[in-house]
Amino acid sequence: MSPHAGTGCRAQKKPVVVLAGEDRNDRRSLRIILEELRPDMRGRLVEISPPVRLREASPANLAHRVGKLANLARARAVRENAELACVFVHEDLDAADSEAYVQTRERVQKALEAELGNVHYVLAVWEMEAWLLLFPEALTALVSTWKIPAKYRARDTGRLQDPKRIMMREVTKAPRRYRESDAPDVLATAVALGCHERPAGGNRSWDRLREDIAQCCGRHLQQR
Ligand SMILES: [Zn+2]
């Protein structure tokens, strides 16, 4: 709580960064990455819960959905009595990396920028689980029986088919199989061990997120 609370002074709160995603696990995962990689994000992140559904929207629907999301983000900042620094919007592509990834990301990013200005569209290929496959050491540190088979190492994990299935069927075994709610813990372990600096493979959407975070801290947070 601000030291001025209750004194009649208006609290000088730092501008907030709003997180949106397809579900709670996405938002938790994004929060962990942002807070752990950039401590200046701590205490600034707030969430909006309606699921993001942008990549498959028709042009008219996209504008409508982006407008609704922007209104929610602005209202969330107002609730915090803070300015809106920017918005991170996560969605899975649900397909392997290809030229379509680049086109879809740019199309939705432009629509978001037109409405919000400072915004990062985080489109994961194929889905967030492909990022987890970059961090074999973290997976084994979290659950000792979890191991990424050699055939998935040093690969472009964005081009693997159905990484969630790979996580559930090939990396993890009964009785302790991977669940979607494990994703934030895997990422937290990866960052704690420093694995994010030496991923065991590549993934353009992961690299893009790292660039977005750097850009955000250099521009959207610095200017405030
Ligand atoms: Zn930003």
PDB file of N, CA and C in Angstrom, residues 110-179:
ATOM      1  N   LYS A 110      -0.978  -5.506 -35.886  1.00  0.00           N
ATOM      2  CA  LYS A 110      -1.362  -4.196 -36.460  1.00  0.00           C
ATOM      3  C   LYS A 110      -2.741  -3.772 -35.960  1.00  0.00           C
ATOM      4  N   ALA A 111      -3.678  -4.726 -35.913  1.00  0.00           N
ATOM      5  CA  ALA A 111      -5.030  -4.399 -35.440  1.00  0.00           C
ATOM      6  C   ALA A 111      -4.976  -3.953 -33.977  1.00  0.00           C
ATOM      7  N   LEU A 112      -4.153  -4.623 -33.176  1.00  0.00           N
ATOM      8  CA  LEU A 112      -4.023  -4.250 -31.763  1.00  0.00           C
ATOM      9  C   LEU A 112      -3.370  -2.875 -31.629  1.00  0.00           C
ATOM     10  N   GLU A 113      -2.323  -2.647 -32.427  1.00  0.00           N
ATOM     11  CA  GLU A 113      -1.628  -1.356 -32.352  1.00  0.00           C
ATOM     12  C   GLU A 113      -2.543  -0.200 -32.727  1.00  0.00           C
ATOM     13  N   ALA A 114      -3.402  -0.431 -33.714  1.00  0.00           N
ATOM     14  CA  ALA A 114      -4.304   0.633 -34.158  1.00  0.00           C
ATOM     15  C   ALA A 114      -5.205   1.070 -33.010  1.00  0.00           C
ATOM     16  N   GLU A 115      -5.520   0.139 -32.140  1.00  0.00           N
ATOM     17  CA  GLU A 115      -6.442   0.443 -31.037  1.00  0.00           C
ATOM     18  C   GLU A 115      -5.705   0.857 -29.764  1.00  0.00           C
ATOM     19  N   LEU A 116      -4.565   0.221 -29.520  1.00  0.00           N
ATOM     20  CA  LEU A 116      -3.916   0.386 -28.219  1.00  0.00           C
ATOM     21  C   LEU A 116      -2.566   1.105 -28.255  1.00  0.00           C
ATOM     22  N   GLY A 117      -1.927   1.162 -29.408  1.00  0.00           N
ATOM     23  CA  GLY A 117      -0.585   1.758 -29.472  1.00  0.00           C
ATOM     24  C   GLY A 117       0.460   0.814 -28.913  1.00  0.00           C
ATOM     25  N   ASN A 118       0.684   0.882 -27.611  1.00  0.00           N
ATOM     26  CA  ASN A 118       1.704   0.036 -26.982  1.00  0.00           C
ATOM     27  C   ASN A 118       1.132  -1.342 -26.677  1.00  0.00           C
ATOM     28  N   VAL A 119       1.515  -2.332 -27.468  1.00  0.00           N
ATOM     29  CA  VAL A 119       0.929  -3.667 -27.293  1.00  0.00           C
ATOM     30  C   VAL A 119       1.862  -4.706 -27.902  1.00  0.00           C
ATOM     31  N   HIS A 120       1.857  -5.921 -27.336  1.00  0.00           N
ATOM     32  CA  HIS A 120       2.678  -7.025 -27.836  1.00  0.00           C
ATOM     33  C   HIS A 120       1.780  -8.233 -28.051  1.00  0.00           C
ATOM     34  N   TYR A 121       1.665  -8.666 -29.292  1.00  0.00           N
ATOM     35  CA  TYR A 121       0.879  -9.868 -29.583  1.00  0.00           C
ATOM     36  C   TYR A 121       1.829 -11.062 -29.543  1.00  0.00           C
ATOM     37  N   VAL A 122       1.689 -11.894 -28.524  1.00  0.00           N
ATOM     38  CA  VAL A 122       2.584 -13.025 -28.299  1.00  0.00           C
ATOM     39  C   VAL A 122       1.908 -14.278 -28.866  1.00  0.00           C
ATOM     40  N   LEU A 123       2.243 -14.614 -30.090  1.00  0.00           N
ATOM     41  CA  LEU A 123       1.622 -15.753 -30.765  1.00  0.00           C
ATOM     42  C   LEU A 123       2.607 -16.922 -30.700  1.00  0.00           C
ATOM     43  N   ALA A 124       2.272 -17.957 -29.926  1.00  0.00           N
ATOM     44  CA  ALA A 124       3.190 -19.091 -29.736  1.00  0.00           C
ATOM     45  C   ALA A 124       2.992 -20.125 -30.841  1.00  0.00           C
ATOM     46  N   VAL A 125       4.099 -20.630 -31.393  1.00  0.00           N
ATOM     47  CA  VAL A 125       4.020 -21.746 -32.347  1.00  0.00           C
ATOM     48  C   VAL A 125       4.595 -23.003 -31.681  1.00  0.00           C
ATOM     49  N   TRP A 126       3.958 -24.056 -31.827  1.00  0.00           N
ATOM     50  CA  TRP A 126       2.571 -24.380 -32.130  1.00  0.00           C
ATOM     51  C   TRP A 126       1.696 -23.906 -30.984  1.00  0.00           C
ATOM     52  N   GLU A 127       2.291 -23.966 -29.800  1.00  0.00           N
ATOM     53  CA  GLU A 127       1.620 -23.534 -28.563  1.00  0.00           C
ATOM     54  C   GLU A 127       2.700 -23.377 -27.509  1.00  0.00           C
ATOM     55  N   MET A 128       2.312 -22.915 -26.355  1.00  0.00           N
ATOM     56  CA  MET A 128       3.301 -22.596 -25.332  1.00  0.00           C
ATOM     57  C   MET A 128       4.170 -23.805 -24.957  1.00  0.00           C
ATOM     58  N   GLU A 129       3.629 -25.014 -25.032  1.00  0.00           N
ATOM     59  CA  GLU A 129       4.422 -26.208 -24.689  1.00  0.00           C
ATOM     60  C   GLU A 129       5.683 -26.330 -25.544  1.00  0.00           C
ATOM     61  N   ALA A 130       5.657 -25.751 -26.753  1.00  0.00           N
ATOM     62  CA  ALA A 130       6.871 -25.798 -27.592  1.00  0.00           C
ATOM     63  C   ALA A 130       8.004 -25.020 -26.930  1.00  0.00           C
ATOM     64  N   TRP A 131       7.669 -24.025 -26.141  1.00  0.00           N
ATOM     65  CA  TRP A 131       8.709 -23.283 -25.409  1.00  0.00           C
ATOM     66  C   TRP A 131       9.306 -24.187 -24.322  1.00  0.00           C
ATOM     67  N   LEU A 132       8.478 -24.983 -23.674  1.00  0.00           N
ATOM     68  CA  LEU A 132       8.979 -25.834 -22.587  1.00  0.00           C
ATOM     69  C   LEU A 132      10.020 -26.827 -23.107  1.00  0.00           C
ATOM     70  N   LEU A 133       9.842 -27.250 -24.365  1.00  0.00           N
ATOM     71  CA  LEU A 133      10.767 -28.231 -24.947  1.00  0.00           C
ATOM     72  C   LEU A 133      12.155 -27.638 -25.199  1.00  0.00           C
ATOM     73  N   LEU A 134      12.305 -26.340 -24.991  1.00  0.00           N
ATOM     74  CA  LEU A 134      13.622 -25.704 -25.107  1.00  0.00           C
ATOM     75  C   LEU A 134      14.456 -25.886 -23.831  1.00  0.00           C
ATOM     76  N   PHE A 135      13.811 -26.400 -22.768  1.00  0.00           N
ATOM     77  CA  PHE A 135      14.468 -26.388 -21.460  1.00  0.00           C
ATOM     78  C   PHE A 135      14.499 -27.776 -20.795  1.00  0.00           C
ATOM     79  N   PRO A 136      15.268 -28.716 -21.369  1.00  0.00           N
ATOM     80  CA  PRO A 136      15.306 -30.077 -20.816  1.00  0.00           C
ATOM     81  C   PRO A 136      15.776 -30.112 -19.356  1.00  0.00           C
ATOM     82  N   GLU A 137      16.739 -29.277 -19.031  1.00  0.00           N
ATOM     83  CA  GLU A 137      17.299 -29.270 -17.668  1.00  0.00           C
ATOM     84  C   GLU A 137      16.216 -28.860 -16.657  1.00  0.00           C
ATOM     85  N   ALA A 138      15.406 -27.884 -17.040  1.00  0.00           N
ATOM     86  CA  ALA A 138      14.359 -27.415 -16.126  1.00  0.00           C
ATOM     87  C   ALA A 138      13.291 -28.487 -15.933  1.00  0.00           C
ATOM     88  N   LEU A 139      12.937 -29.187 -16.995  1.00  0.00           N
ATOM     89  CA  LEU A 139      11.914 -30.227 -16.888  1.00  0.00           C
ATOM     90  C   LEU A 139      12.364 -31.318 -15.923  1.00  0.00           C
ATOM     91  N   THR A 140      13.628 -31.731 -16.054  1.00  0.00           N
ATOM     92  CA  THR A 140      14.140 -32.799 -15.184  1.00  0.00           C
ATOM     93  C   THR A 140      14.326 -32.294 -13.750  1.00  0.00           C
ATOM     94  N   ALA A 141      14.680 -31.029 -13.617  1.00  0.00           N
ATOM     95  CA  ALA A 141      14.825 -30.467 -12.266  1.00  0.00           C
ATOM     96  C   ALA A 141      13.471 -30.408 -11.554  1.00  0.00           C
ATOM     97  N   LEU A 142      12.421 -30.165 -12.319  1.00  0.00           N
ATOM     98  CA  LEU A 142      11.087 -30.055 -11.718  1.00  0.00           C
ATOM     99  C   LEU A 142      10.542 -31.430 -11.343  1.00  0.00           C
ATOM    100  N   VAL A 143      10.641 -32.380 -12.244  1.00  0.00           N
ATOM    101  CA  VAL A 143      10.202 -33.774 -11.972  1.00  0.00           C
ATOM    102  C   VAL A 143      11.295 -34.683 -12.538  1.00  0.00           C
ATOM    103  N   SER A 144      11.935 -35.441 -11.648  1.00  0.00           N
ATOM    104  CA  SER A 144      13.167 -36.139 -12.060  1.00  0.00           C
ATOM    105  C   SER A 144      12.954 -37.141 -13.188  1.00  0.00           C
ATOM    106  N   THR A 145      11.716 -37.635 -13.354  1.00  0.00           N
ATOM    107  CA  THR A 145      11.469 -38.630 -14.418  1.00  0.00           C
ATOM    108  C   THR A 145      11.170 -37.977 -15.774  1.00  0.00           C
ATOM    109  N   TRP A 146      11.066 -36.659 -15.808  1.00  0.00           N
ATOM    110  CA  TRP A 146      10.741 -35.987 -17.074  1.00  0.00           C
ATOM    111  C   TRP A 146      12.024 -35.796 -17.885  1.00  0.00           C
ATOM    112  N   LYS A 147      12.014 -36.343 -19.096  1.00  0.00           N
ATOM    113  CA  LYS A 147      13.197 -36.233 -19.960  1.00  0.00           C
ATOM    114  C   LYS A 147      12.788 -36.035 -21.406  1.00  0.00           C
ATOM    115  N   ILE A 148      13.426 -35.090 -22.054  1.00  0.00           N
ATOM    116  CA  ILE A 148      13.134 -34.853 -23.468  1.00  0.00           C
ATOM    117  C   ILE A 148      13.960 -35.831 -24.310  1.00  0.00           C
ATOM    118  N   PRO A 149      13.299 -36.679 -25.105  1.00  0.00           N
ATOM    119  CA  PRO A 149      14.050 -37.610 -25.954  1.00  0.00           C
ATOM    120  C   PRO A 149      15.006 -36.861 -26.887  1.00  0.00           C
ATOM    121  N   ALA A 150      16.122 -37.500 -27.191  1.00  0.00           N
ATOM    122  CA  ALA A 150      17.174 -36.860 -28.000  1.00  0.00           C
ATOM    123  C   ALA A 150      16.636 -36.324 -29.324  1.00  0.00           C
ATOM    124  N   LYS A 151      15.636 -37.009 -29.871  1.00  0.00           N
ATOM    125  CA  LYS A 151      15.149 -36.588 -31.203  1.00  0.00           C
ATOM    126  C   LYS A 151      14.464 -35.223 -31.175  1.00  0.00           C
ATOM    127  N   TYR A 152      14.119 -34.739 -29.989  1.00  0.00           N
ATOM    128  CA  TYR A 152      13.479 -33.423 -29.897  1.00  0.00           C
ATOM    129  C   TYR A 152      14.443 -32.338 -29.441  1.00  0.00           C
ATOM    130  N   ARG A 153      15.693 -32.702 -29.229  1.00  0.00           N
ATOM    131  CA  ARG A 153      16.659 -31.702 -28.760  1.00  0.00           C
ATOM    132  C   ARG A 153      17.372 -31.050 -29.940  1.00  0.00           C
ATOM    133  N   ALA A 154      17.842 -29.829 -29.692  1.00  0.00           N
ATOM    134  CA  ALA A 154      18.540 -29.057 -30.738  1.00  0.00           C
ATOM    135  C   ALA A 154      17.680 -28.946 -31.993  1.00  0.00           C
ATOM    136  N   ARG A 155      16.398 -28.832 -31.798  1.00  0.00           N
ATOM    137  CA  ARG A 155      15.466 -28.696 -32.923  1.00  0.00           C
ATOM    138  C   ARG A 155      14.800 -27.323 -32.875  1.00  0.00           C
ATOM    139  N   ASP A 156      14.161 -26.983 -33.975  1.00  0.00           N
ATOM    140  CA  ASP A 156      13.258 -25.835 -33.965  1.00  0.00           C
ATOM    141  C   ASP A 156      11.940 -26.348 -33.397  1.00  0.00           C
ATOM    142  N   THR A 157      11.700 -26.067 -32.120  1.00  0.00           N
ATOM    143  CA  THR A 157      10.516 -26.666 -31.474  1.00  0.00           C
ATOM    144  C   THR A 157       9.216 -26.056 -32.001  1.00  0.00           C
ATOM    145  N   GLY A 158       9.317 -24.922 -32.683  1.00  0.00           N
ATOM    146  CA  GLY A 158       8.126 -24.338 -33.295  1.00  0.00           C
ATOM    147  C   GLY A 158       7.629 -25.147 -34.481  1.00  0.00           C
ATOM    148  N   ARG A 159       8.468 -26.036 -34.974  1.00  0.00           N
ATOM    149  CA  ARG A 159       8.059 -26.841 -36.133  1.00  0.00           C
ATOM    150  C   ARG A 159       7.649 -28.250 -35.736  1.00  0.00           C
ATOM    151  N   LEU A 160       7.667 -28.567 -34.463  1.00  0.00           N
ATOM    152  CA  LEU A 160       7.213 -29.889 -34.008  1.00  0.00           C
ATOM    153  C   LEU A 160       5.688 -29.941 -34.012  1.00  0.00           C
ATOM    154  N   GLN A 161       5.148 -31.070 -34.416  1.00  0.00           N
ATOM    155  CA  GLN A 161       3.698 -31.252 -34.427  1.00  0.00           C
ATOM    156  C   GLN A 161       3.207 -31.520 -33.006  1.00  0.00           C
ATOM    157  N   ASP A 162       2.231 -30.800 -32.582  1.00  0.00           N
ATOM    158  CA  ASP A 162       1.515 -31.058 -31.330  1.00  0.00           C
ATOM    159  C   ASP A 162       2.436 -31.215 -30.102  1.00  0.00           C
ATOM    160  N   PRO A 163       3.127 -30.164 -29.733  1.00  0.00           N
ATOM    161  CA  PRO A 163       4.060 -30.268 -28.602  1.00  0.00           C
ATOM    162  C   PRO A 163       3.396 -30.639 -27.270  1.00  0.00           C
ATOM    163  N   LYS A 164       2.113 -30.319 -27.114  1.00  0.00           N
ATOM    164  CA  LYS A 164       1.435 -30.721 -25.863  1.00  0.00           C
ATOM    165  C   LYS A 164       1.389 -32.250 -25.772  1.00  0.00           C
ATOM    166  N   ARG A 165       1.102 -32.889 -26.905  1.00  0.00           N
ATOM    167  CA  ARG A 165       1.066 -34.353 -26.915  1.00  0.00           C
ATOM    168  C   ARG A 165       2.472 -34.904 -26.616  1.00  0.00           C
ATOM    169  N   ILE A 166       3.501 -34.265 -27.188  1.00  0.00           N
ATOM    170  CA  ILE A 166       4.877 -34.711 -26.926  1.00  0.00           C
ATOM    171  C   ILE A 166       5.177 -34.600 -25.428  1.00  0.00           C
ATOM    172  N   MET A 167       4.750 -33.487 -24.819  1.00  0.00           N
ATOM    173  CA  MET A 167       4.968 -33.311 -23.377  1.00  0.00           C
ATOM    174  C   MET A 167       4.224 -34.371 -22.576  1.00  0.00           C
ATOM    175  N   MET A 168       3.000 -34.680 -22.960  1.00  0.00           N
ATOM    176  CA  MET A 168       2.171 -35.599 -22.172  1.00  0.00           C
ATOM    177  C   MET A 168       2.537 -37.065 -22.406  1.00  0.00           C
ATOM    178  N   ARG A 169       2.971 -37.405 -23.607  1.00  0.00           N
ATOM    179  CA  ARG A 169       3.173 -38.819 -23.952  1.00  0.00           C
ATOM    180  C   ARG A 169       4.630 -39.249 -24.031  1.00  0.00           C
ATOM    181  N   GLU A 170       5.516 -38.313 -24.394  1.00  0.00           N
ATOM    182  CA  GLU A 170       6.893 -38.753 -24.649  1.00  0.00           C
ATOM    183  C   GLU A 170       7.901 -38.198 -23.641  1.00  0.00           C
ATOM    184  N   VAL A 171       7.641 -36.995 -23.157  1.00  0.00           N
ATOM    185  CA  VAL A 171       8.584 -36.397 -22.201  1.00  0.00           C
ATOM    186  C   VAL A 171       8.269 -36.875 -20.784  1.00  0.00           C
ATOM    187  N   THR A 172       6.989 -37.045 -20.494  1.00  0.00           N
ATOM    188  CA  THR A 172       6.572 -37.386 -19.131  1.00  0.00           C
ATOM    189  C   THR A 172       5.852 -38.727 -19.143  1.00  0.00           C
ATOM    190  N   LYS A 173       5.926 -39.422 -18.013  1.00  0.00           N
ATOM    191  CA  LYS A 173       5.360 -40.776 -17.914  1.00  0.00           C
ATOM    192  C   LYS A 173       4.406 -40.848 -16.725  1.00  0.00           C
ATOM    193  N   ALA A 174       3.466 -41.808 -16.799  1.00  0.00           N
ATOM    194  CA  ALA A 174       2.595 -42.072 -15.665  1.00  0.00           C
ATOM    195  C   ALA A 174       3.464 -42.533 -14.502  1.00  0.00           C
ATOM    196  N   PRO A 175       3.141 -42.249 -13.263  1.00  0.00           N
ATOM    197  CA  PRO A 175       1.916 -41.560 -12.839  1.00  0.00           C
ATOM    198  C   PRO A 175       2.030 -40.029 -12.828  1.00  0.00           C
ATOM    199  N   ARG A 176       3.181 -39.494 -13.194  1.00  0.00           N
ATOM    200  CA  ARG A 176       3.315 -38.033 -13.110  1.00  0.00           C
ATOM    201  C   ARG A 176       3.490 -37.461 -14.512  1.00  0.00           C
ATOM    202  N   ARG A 177       2.390 -37.435 -15.216  1.00  0.00           N
ATOM    203  CA  ARG A 177       2.409 -36.862 -16.553  1.00  0.00           C
ATOM    204  C   ARG A 177       2.238 -35.341 -16.476  1.00  0.00           C
ATOM    205  N   TYR A 178       2.695 -34.690 -17.542  1.00  0.00           N
ATOM    206  CA  TYR A 178       2.541 -33.237 -17.667  1.00  0.00           C
ATOM    207  C   TYR A 178       1.075 -32.840 -17.748  1.00  0.00           C
ATOM    208  N   ARG A 179       0.725 -31.780 -17.056  1.00  0.00           N
ATOM    209  CA  ARG A 179      -0.608 -31.151 -17.176  1.00  0.00           C
ATOM    210  C   ARG A 179      -0.384 -29.691 -17.580  1.00  0.00           C
TER     211      ARG A 179
END
